[in-house]
mmCIF file of C-alpha atoms in Angstrom:
data_model
loop_
_atom_site.group_PDB
_atom_site.id
_atom_site.type_symbol
_atom_site.label_atom_id
_atom_site.label_comp_id
_atom_site.label_asym_id
_atom_site.label_seq_id
_atom_site.Cartn_x
_atom_site.Cartn_y
_atom_site.Cartn_z
ATOM 1 C CA MET A 1 157.620 -147.422 -87.787
ATOM 2 C CA THR A 2 160.208 -144.896 -88.968
ATOM 3 C CA LYS A 3 162.685 -144.382 -86.141
ATOM 4 C CA LEU A 4 164.076 -140.861 -85.788
ATOM 5 C CA ALA A 5 166.844 -139.652 -83.478
ATOM 6 C CA ASP A 6 168.644 -136.432 -82.682
ATOM 7 C CA GLY A 7 171.292 -135.866 -85.345
ATOM 8 C CA ASP A 8 169.115 -137.213 -88.167
ATOM 9 C CA ARG A 9 168.608 -135.197 -91.340
ATOM 10 C CA VAL A 10 165.012 -135.672 -92.461
ATOM 11 C CA ARG A 11 163.609 -135.031 -95.933
ATOM 12 C CA LEU A 12 159.895 -134.198 -95.930
ATOM 13 C CA SER A 13 157.351 -135.143 -98.592
ATOM 14 C CA THR A 14 157.439 -131.483 -99.705
ATOM 15 C CA GLY A 15 161.176 -131.764 -100.445
ATOM 16 C CA HIS A 16 162.224 -129.591 -97.497
ATOM 17 C CA GLU A 17 164.987 -130.936 -95.228
ATOM 18 C CA VAL A 18 165.512 -130.362 -91.501
ATOM 19 C CA THR A 19 167.950 -131.640 -88.889
ATOM 20 C CA LEU A 20 166.967 -132.859 -85.418
ATOM 21 C CA PRO A 21 166.858 -131.347 -82.899
ATOM 22 C CA LEU A 22 165.102 -128.580 -84.822
ATOM 23 C CA VAL A 23 165.907 -125.076 -83.553
ATOM 24 C CA THR A 24 163.321 -122.416 -84.385
ATOM 25 C CA GLU A 25 162.969 -118.723 -83.604
ATOM 26 C CA ALA A 26 159.511 -117.574 -82.610
ATOM 27 C CA THR A 27 157.271 -115.155 -80.765
ATOM 28 C CA ALA A 28 154.410 -116.764 -78.847
ATOM 29 C CA ALA A 29 151.569 -115.782 -76.551
ATOM 30 C CA GLY A 30 149.687 -118.430 -74.607
ATOM 31 C CA VAL A 31 147.137 -119.038 -71.913
ATOM 32 C CA VAL A 32 146.323 -121.980 -69.632
ATOM 33 C CA LEU A 33 142.584 -122.232 -68.998
ATOM 34 C CA PRO A 34 140.571 -124.448 -66.640
ATOM 35 C CA ALA A 35 138.371 -126.927 -68.513
ATOM 36 C CA ARG A 36 135.862 -129.688 -67.848
ATOM 37 C CA TYR A 37 137.855 -132.679 -66.672
ATOM 38 C CA ASP A 38 135.763 -135.310 -68.476
ATOM 39 C CA GLY A 39 135.814 -133.280 -71.688
ATOM 40 C CA ALA A 40 139.592 -132.894 -71.594
ATOM 41 C CA ALA A 41 140.022 -136.602 -70.838
ATOM 42 C CA SER A 42 137.939 -137.492 -73.910
ATOM 43 C CA LEU A 43 140.455 -135.669 -76.154
ATOM 44 C CA LEU A 44 143.418 -137.743 -74.941
ATOM 45 C CA PRO A 45 144.660 -141.005 -76.480
ATOM 46 C CA ASP A 46 145.125 -144.153 -74.430
ATOM 47 C CA GLY A 47 148.127 -143.810 -72.126
ATOM 48 C CA LEU A 48 147.603 -140.223 -70.962
ATOM 49 C CA THR A 49 145.704 -138.681 -68.022
ATOM 50 C CA PRO A 50 144.717 -134.994 -67.721
ATOM 51 C CA VAL A 51 146.606 -132.754 -65.321
ATOM 52 C CA ARG A 52 144.296 -130.881 -62.957
ATOM 53 C CA ALA A 53 144.265 -127.092 -62.931
ATOM 54 C CA THR A 54 142.141 -127.299 -59.764
ATOM 55 C CA ALA A 55 140.730 -130.157 -57.745
ATOM 56 C CA GLN A 56 137.803 -130.458 -60.197
ATOM 57 C CA ARG A 57 139.083 -129.017 -63.489
ATOM 58 C CA ALA A 58 141.614 -129.990 -66.133
ATOM 59 C CA ALA A 59 143.992 -127.593 -67.929
ATOM 60 C CA VAL A 60 143.876 -126.655 -71.621
ATOM 61 C CA VAL A 61 146.501 -124.472 -73.299
ATOM 62 C CA LEU A 62 145.854 -122.125 -76.224
ATOM 63 C CA LEU A 63 149.126 -121.087 -77.879
ATOM 64 C CA CYS A 64 149.487 -118.467 -80.639
ATOM 65 C CA VAL A 65 152.883 -118.753 -82.351
ATOM 66 C CA GLU A 66 154.649 -116.804 -85.085
ATOM 67 C CA TYR A 67 157.722 -118.663 -86.342
ATOM 68 C CA HIS A 68 160.361 -116.323 -87.752
ATOM 69 C CA ARG A 69 162.943 -118.972 -88.648
ATOM 70 C CA ILE A 70 162.856 -122.760 -88.930
ATOM 71 C CA GLY A 71 166.195 -124.544 -88.646
ATOM 72 C CA ASP A 72 168.725 -123.261 -91.183
ATOM 73 C CA ASP A 73 165.945 -121.414 -93.034
ATOM 74 C CA ALA A 74 164.618 -124.817 -94.075
ATOM 75 C CA MET A 75 161.245 -123.337 -95.049
ATOM 76 C CA PRO A 76 159.478 -119.959 -95.050
ATOM 77 C CA PRO A 77 158.184 -118.528 -91.746
ATOM 78 C CA TYR A 78 154.643 -119.465 -90.744
ATOM 79 C CA ASN A 79 151.970 -118.945 -88.089
ATOM 80 C CA GLU A 80 150.527 -121.610 -85.797
ATOM 81 C CA PHE A 81 147.736 -122.062 -83.254
ATOM 82 C CA ALA A 82 147.960 -124.943 -80.790
ATOM 83 C CA VAL A 83 145.275 -126.441 -78.574
ATOM 84 C CA ILE A 84 147.039 -128.551 -75.960
ATOM 85 C CA VAL A 85 145.645 -130.699 -73.143
ATOM 86 C CA ALA A 86 148.000 -130.737 -70.140
ATOM 87 C CA ALA A 87 148.634 -134.425 -69.442
ATOM 88 C CA THR A 88 150.845 -137.003 -67.789
ATOM 89 C CA PRO A 89 151.394 -140.689 -68.649
ATOM 90 C CA ASP A 90 148.998 -143.194 -67.077
ATOM 91 C CA GLY A 91 150.248 -144.808 -63.904
ATOM 92 C CA ARG A 92 151.966 -141.658 -62.701
ATOM 93 C CA ARG A 93 150.212 -139.566 -60.094
ATOM 94 C CA PRO A 94 148.755 -136.574 -61.968
ATOM 95 C CA PRO A 95 149.646 -133.496 -59.904
ATOM 96 C CA LEU A 96 147.875 -130.174 -59.763
ATOM 97 C CA LEU A 97 149.265 -127.941 -62.494
ATOM 98 C CA PRO A 98 151.553 -125.760 -60.299
ATOM 99 C CA LEU A 99 153.416 -128.852 -59.132
ATOM 100 C CA LEU A 100 155.078 -129.488 -62.468
ATOM 101 C CA THR A 101 157.333 -132.492 -62.867
ATOM 102 C CA ARG A 102 159.308 -133.823 -65.821
ATOM 103 C CA ASP A 103 156.460 -136.251 -66.586
ATOM 104 C CA VAL A 104 153.927 -133.462 -67.079
ATOM 105 C CA GLY A 105 153.529 -132.142 -70.592
ATOM 106 C CA GLY A 106 150.913 -131.414 -73.177
ATOM 107 C CA TYR A 107 149.039 -133.550 -75.699
ATOM 108 C CA ILE A 108 148.724 -131.704 -79.003
ATOM 109 C CA TRP A 109 145.025 -132.011 -79.827
ATOM 110 C CA SER A 110 144.842 -129.481 -82.680
ATOM 111 C CA LEU A 111 147.585 -127.605 -84.534
ATOM 112 C CA PRO A 112 146.590 -125.544 -87.590
ATOM 113 C CA VAL A 113 149.421 -123.801 -89.454
ATOM 114 C CA THR A 114 149.535 -121.440 -92.435
ATOM 115 C CA ALA A 115 151.593 -123.465 -94.948
ATOM 116 C CA GLU A 116 151.811 -127.003 -96.334
ATOM 117 C CA PRO A 117 155.555 -127.439 -95.578
ATOM 118 C CA ALA A 118 154.828 -126.589 -91.933
ATOM 119 C CA ARG A 119 151.988 -129.143 -91.894
ATOM 120 C CA ALA A 120 154.261 -131.851 -93.316
ATOM 121 C CA LEU A 121 156.996 -130.950 -90.833
ATOM 122 C CA GLY A 122 154.820 -131.540 -87.775
ATOM 123 C CA ASP A 123 152.922 -134.532 -89.123
ATOM 124 C CA GLU A 124 155.790 -136.529 -90.602
ATOM 125 C CA ILE A 125 158.384 -136.017 -87.846
ATOM 126 C CA TRP A 126 156.316 -135.812 -84.640
ATOM 127 C CA GLY A 127 152.802 -136.952 -85.540
ATOM 128 C CA TYR A 128 151.356 -133.555 -84.669
ATOM 129 C CA PRO A 129 147.785 -133.186 -86.047
ATOM 130 C CA LYS A 130 148.563 -130.196 -88.234
ATOM 131 C CA THR A 131 146.108 -128.754 -90.736
ATOM 132 C CA VAL A 132 146.431 -125.744 -93.037
ATOM 133 C CA ALA A 133 144.380 -122.687 -92.079
ATOM 134 C CA ASP A 134 144.334 -118.898 -92.241
ATOM 135 C CA ILE A 135 145.949 -117.611 -89.020
ATOM 136 C CA THR A 136 146.376 -113.885 -88.468
ATOM 137 C CA HIS A 137 148.297 -112.318 -85.566
ATOM 138 C CA ARG A 138 147.722 -108.668 -84.687
ATOM 139 C CA ASP A 139 150.319 -107.432 -82.200
ATOM 140 C CA ASP A 140 150.679 -104.142 -80.388
ATOM 141 C CA ALA A 141 152.533 -103.040 -77.285
ATOM 142 C CA THR A 142 149.985 -104.584 -74.930
ATOM 143 C CA ARG A 143 148.635 -107.761 -76.497
ATOM 144 C CA ARG A 144 148.461 -110.311 -79.311
ATOM 145 C CA GLU A 145 145.132 -110.992 -81.024
ATOM 146 C CA THR A 146 145.019 -114.159 -83.131
ATOM 147 C CA THR A 147 142.199 -115.194 -85.471
ATOM 148 C CA ILE A 148 141.980 -118.700 -86.959
ATOM 149 C CA VAL A 149 139.774 -119.457 -89.986
ATOM 150 C CA GLU A 150 139.678 -122.974 -91.415
ATOM 151 C CA ASP A 151 137.495 -124.489 -94.150
ATOM 152 C CA GLY A 152 135.806 -121.090 -94.446
ATOM 153 C CA ASP A 153 134.667 -121.036 -90.811
ATOM 154 C CA ARG A 154 136.192 -119.087 -87.948
ATOM 155 C CA VAL A 155 137.547 -121.351 -85.211
ATOM 156 C CA THR A 156 138.287 -118.677 -82.633
ATOM 157 C CA THR A 157 139.786 -115.280 -81.929
ATOM 158 C CA VAL A 158 142.129 -115.270 -78.942
ATOM 159 C CA SER A 159 143.467 -112.085 -77.304
ATOM 160 C CA ILE A 160 146.248 -112.311 -74.723
ATOM 161 C CA ASP A 161 147.984 -109.431 -72.950
ATOM 162 C CA TRP A 162 151.773 -109.652 -72.941
ATOM 163 C CA PRO A 163 153.155 -110.416 -69.451
ATOM 164 C CA ARG A 164 156.395 -109.009 -68.084
ATOM 165 C CA THR A 165 159.371 -111.034 -69.351
ATOM 166 C CA TRP A 166 162.804 -112.135 -68.188
ATOM 167 C CA GLU A 167 165.608 -114.258 -69.637
ATOM 168 C CA ARG A 168 165.273 -117.931 -68.798
ATOM 169 C CA ARG A 169 165.123 -121.498 -70.109
ATOM 170 C CA GLU A 170 162.371 -124.068 -69.639
ATOM 171 C CA GLN A 171 161.707 -127.575 -70.954
ATOM 172 C CA ILE A 172 158.470 -129.534 -71.244
ATOM 173 C CA GLU A 173 157.304 -132.699 -72.978
ATOM 174 C CA SER A 174 154.806 -132.691 -75.828
ATOM 175 C CA TYR A 175 152.780 -135.807 -76.604
ATOM 176 C CA ALA A 176 151.415 -136.998 -79.945
ATOM 177 C CA VAL A 177 150.523 -140.242 -81.703
ATOM 178 C CA ARG A 178 152.902 -141.002 -84.596
ATOM 179 C CA GLU A 179 152.290 -144.030 -86.787
ATOM 180 C CA GLY A 180 149.982 -145.481 -84.156
ATOM 181 C CA ARG A 181 152.402 -145.090 -81.240
ATOM 182 C CA LEU A 182 152.239 -142.564 -78.384
ATOM 183 C CA GLU A 183 155.464 -140.548 -78.316
ATOM 184 C CA ARG A 184 156.925 -137.824 -76.130
ATOM 185 C CA THR A 185 159.042 -135.013 -77.550
ATOM 186 C CA PRO A 186 161.336 -132.759 -75.511
ATOM 187 C CA VAL A 187 160.585 -129.097 -76.245
ATOM 188 C CA GLU A 188 162.943 -126.443 -74.894
ATOM 189 C CA PHE A 189 162.120 -122.719 -74.646
ATOM 190 C CA GLN A 190 164.945 -120.197 -74.316
ATOM 191 C CA GLY A 191 164.786 -116.409 -74.443
ATOM 192 C CA LYS A 192 162.519 -113.748 -73.023
ATOM 193 C CA LEU A 193 159.876 -115.724 -71.135
ATOM 194 C CA GLY A 194 156.968 -114.163 -69.289
ATOM 195 C CA ALA A 195 154.274 -115.585 -67.026
ATOM 196 C CA THR A 196 151.429 -114.145 -64.954
ATOM 197 C CA PRO A 197 149.245 -116.467 -62.862
ATOM 198 C CA LEU A 198 145.493 -116.096 -62.309
ATOM 199 C CA SER A 199 144.953 -113.389 -64.895
ATOM 200 C CA GLY A 200 141.738 -112.172 -66.494
ATOM 201 C CA ARG A 201 143.517 -110.182 -69.206
ATOM 202 C CA ILE A 202 142.598 -112.676 -71.949
ATOM 203 C CA ASP A 203 139.629 -113.154 -74.225
ATOM 204 C CA VAL A 204 138.537 -116.249 -76.180
ATOM 205 C CA ASP A 205 135.760 -115.707 -78.747
ATOM 206 C CA LEU A 206 134.766 -119.067 -80.244
ATOM 207 C CA GLY A 207 133.464 -119.241 -83.804
ATOM 208 C CA ASP A 208 131.381 -121.668 -85.902
ATOM 209 C CA HIS A 209 133.975 -124.302 -86.886
ATOM 210 C CA GLU A 210 133.419 -127.823 -85.544
ATOM 211 C CA ARG A 211 136.564 -127.554 -83.422
ATOM 212 C CA ALA A 212 135.082 -124.422 -81.842
ATOM 213 C CA ASP A 213 132.114 -126.568 -80.825
ATOM 214 C CA THR A 214 134.497 -128.994 -79.106
ATOM 215 C CA LEU A 215 136.242 -126.150 -77.303
ATOM 216 C CA ARG A 216 132.876 -124.736 -76.291
ATOM 217 C CA SER A 217 131.935 -128.093 -74.746
ATOM 218 C CA LEU A 218 135.022 -127.865 -72.507
ATOM 219 C CA ASP A 219 133.482 -124.865 -70.687
ATOM 220 C CA LEU A 220 136.806 -122.989 -70.720
ATOM 221 C CA GLY A 221 137.122 -120.496 -67.891
ATOM 222 C CA SER A 222 137.515 -116.761 -68.505
ATOM 223 C CA GLN A 223 140.075 -116.443 -65.663
ATOM 224 C CA SER A 224 143.347 -117.998 -66.768
ATOM 225 C CA VAL A 225 145.455 -120.276 -64.613
ATOM 226 C CA LEU A 226 148.497 -118.806 -66.373
ATOM 227 C CA ARG A 227 149.130 -116.193 -69.067
ATOM 228 C CA PHE A 228 152.553 -116.511 -70.705
ATOM 229 C CA SER A 229 154.761 -115.463 -73.613
ATOM 230 C CA LEU A 230 158.035 -116.262 -75.350
ATOM 231 C CA GLU A 231 160.388 -114.354 -77.608
ATOM 232 C CA GLY A 232 163.356 -116.509 -78.549
ATOM 233 C CA GLN A 233 164.128 -120.122 -79.445
ATOM 234 C CA ILE A 234 161.896 -123.183 -79.402
ATOM 235 C CA THR A 235 163.841 -126.415 -79.932
ATOM 236 C CA TYR A 236 162.164 -129.731 -80.788
ATOM 237 C CA GLY A 237 164.035 -132.986 -80.213
ATOM 238 C CA ALA A 238 163.249 -136.385 -81.708
ATOM 239 C CA GLY A 239 160.200 -138.157 -80.311
ATOM 240 C CA ARG A 240 160.573 -141.190 -78.065
ATOM 241 C CA PRO A 241 158.020 -143.898 -77.206
ATOM 242 C CA VAL A 242 156.068 -143.409 -73.987
ATOM 243 C CA GLU A 243 156.794 -146.439 -71.832
ATOM 244 C CA ARG A 244 153.638 -148.197 -70.642
#
């Protein structure tokens, strides 16, 4: 197991170097959707339990990110599409989603990006399951539309209206399995953040890729639990083991 800590300078297999914590600049649009609880649970590794969006449903996040700068321009900008299962470590009472605590975060189930250095960055430092795909963002004054095509098949097209924003800072935990060990990574958002609860101003059109089939089996709702956005900094710290 390669131990990493904040302050470390890490050289990737691609030759690119980054320093932890990694500060990025990005624009993101995201949505939290209700999903089948048993389906969401099946996507989690041992040690995590789904967070409930309602009494009967889990919560799945779709996040469409355009990175403008990575660290000290460590690599070219890239696009990203994250599928995240809201989760909390086993043994801790999983709250309903609005009752967020520091132990609630998101397990990164799928994370296609548009460049190999970006794939190596996520995989080698945090264990994120990154793959390389074609990801196109189309932005206008009202919404972001993101299309993901991988292995020649469309995964999905996601459209999210921009919510009203204000300056603020938030921190969550992301979860991933790195070198066989479940780790938690502090992720801080700072900048123009927006959020609108219980919104229907989103659209998810699933394609033919096998991951689209998995998403389809989750029976994602068309009414979002939360629609949100960010324009500013996303900072990723070093991962730490999840205590059992």
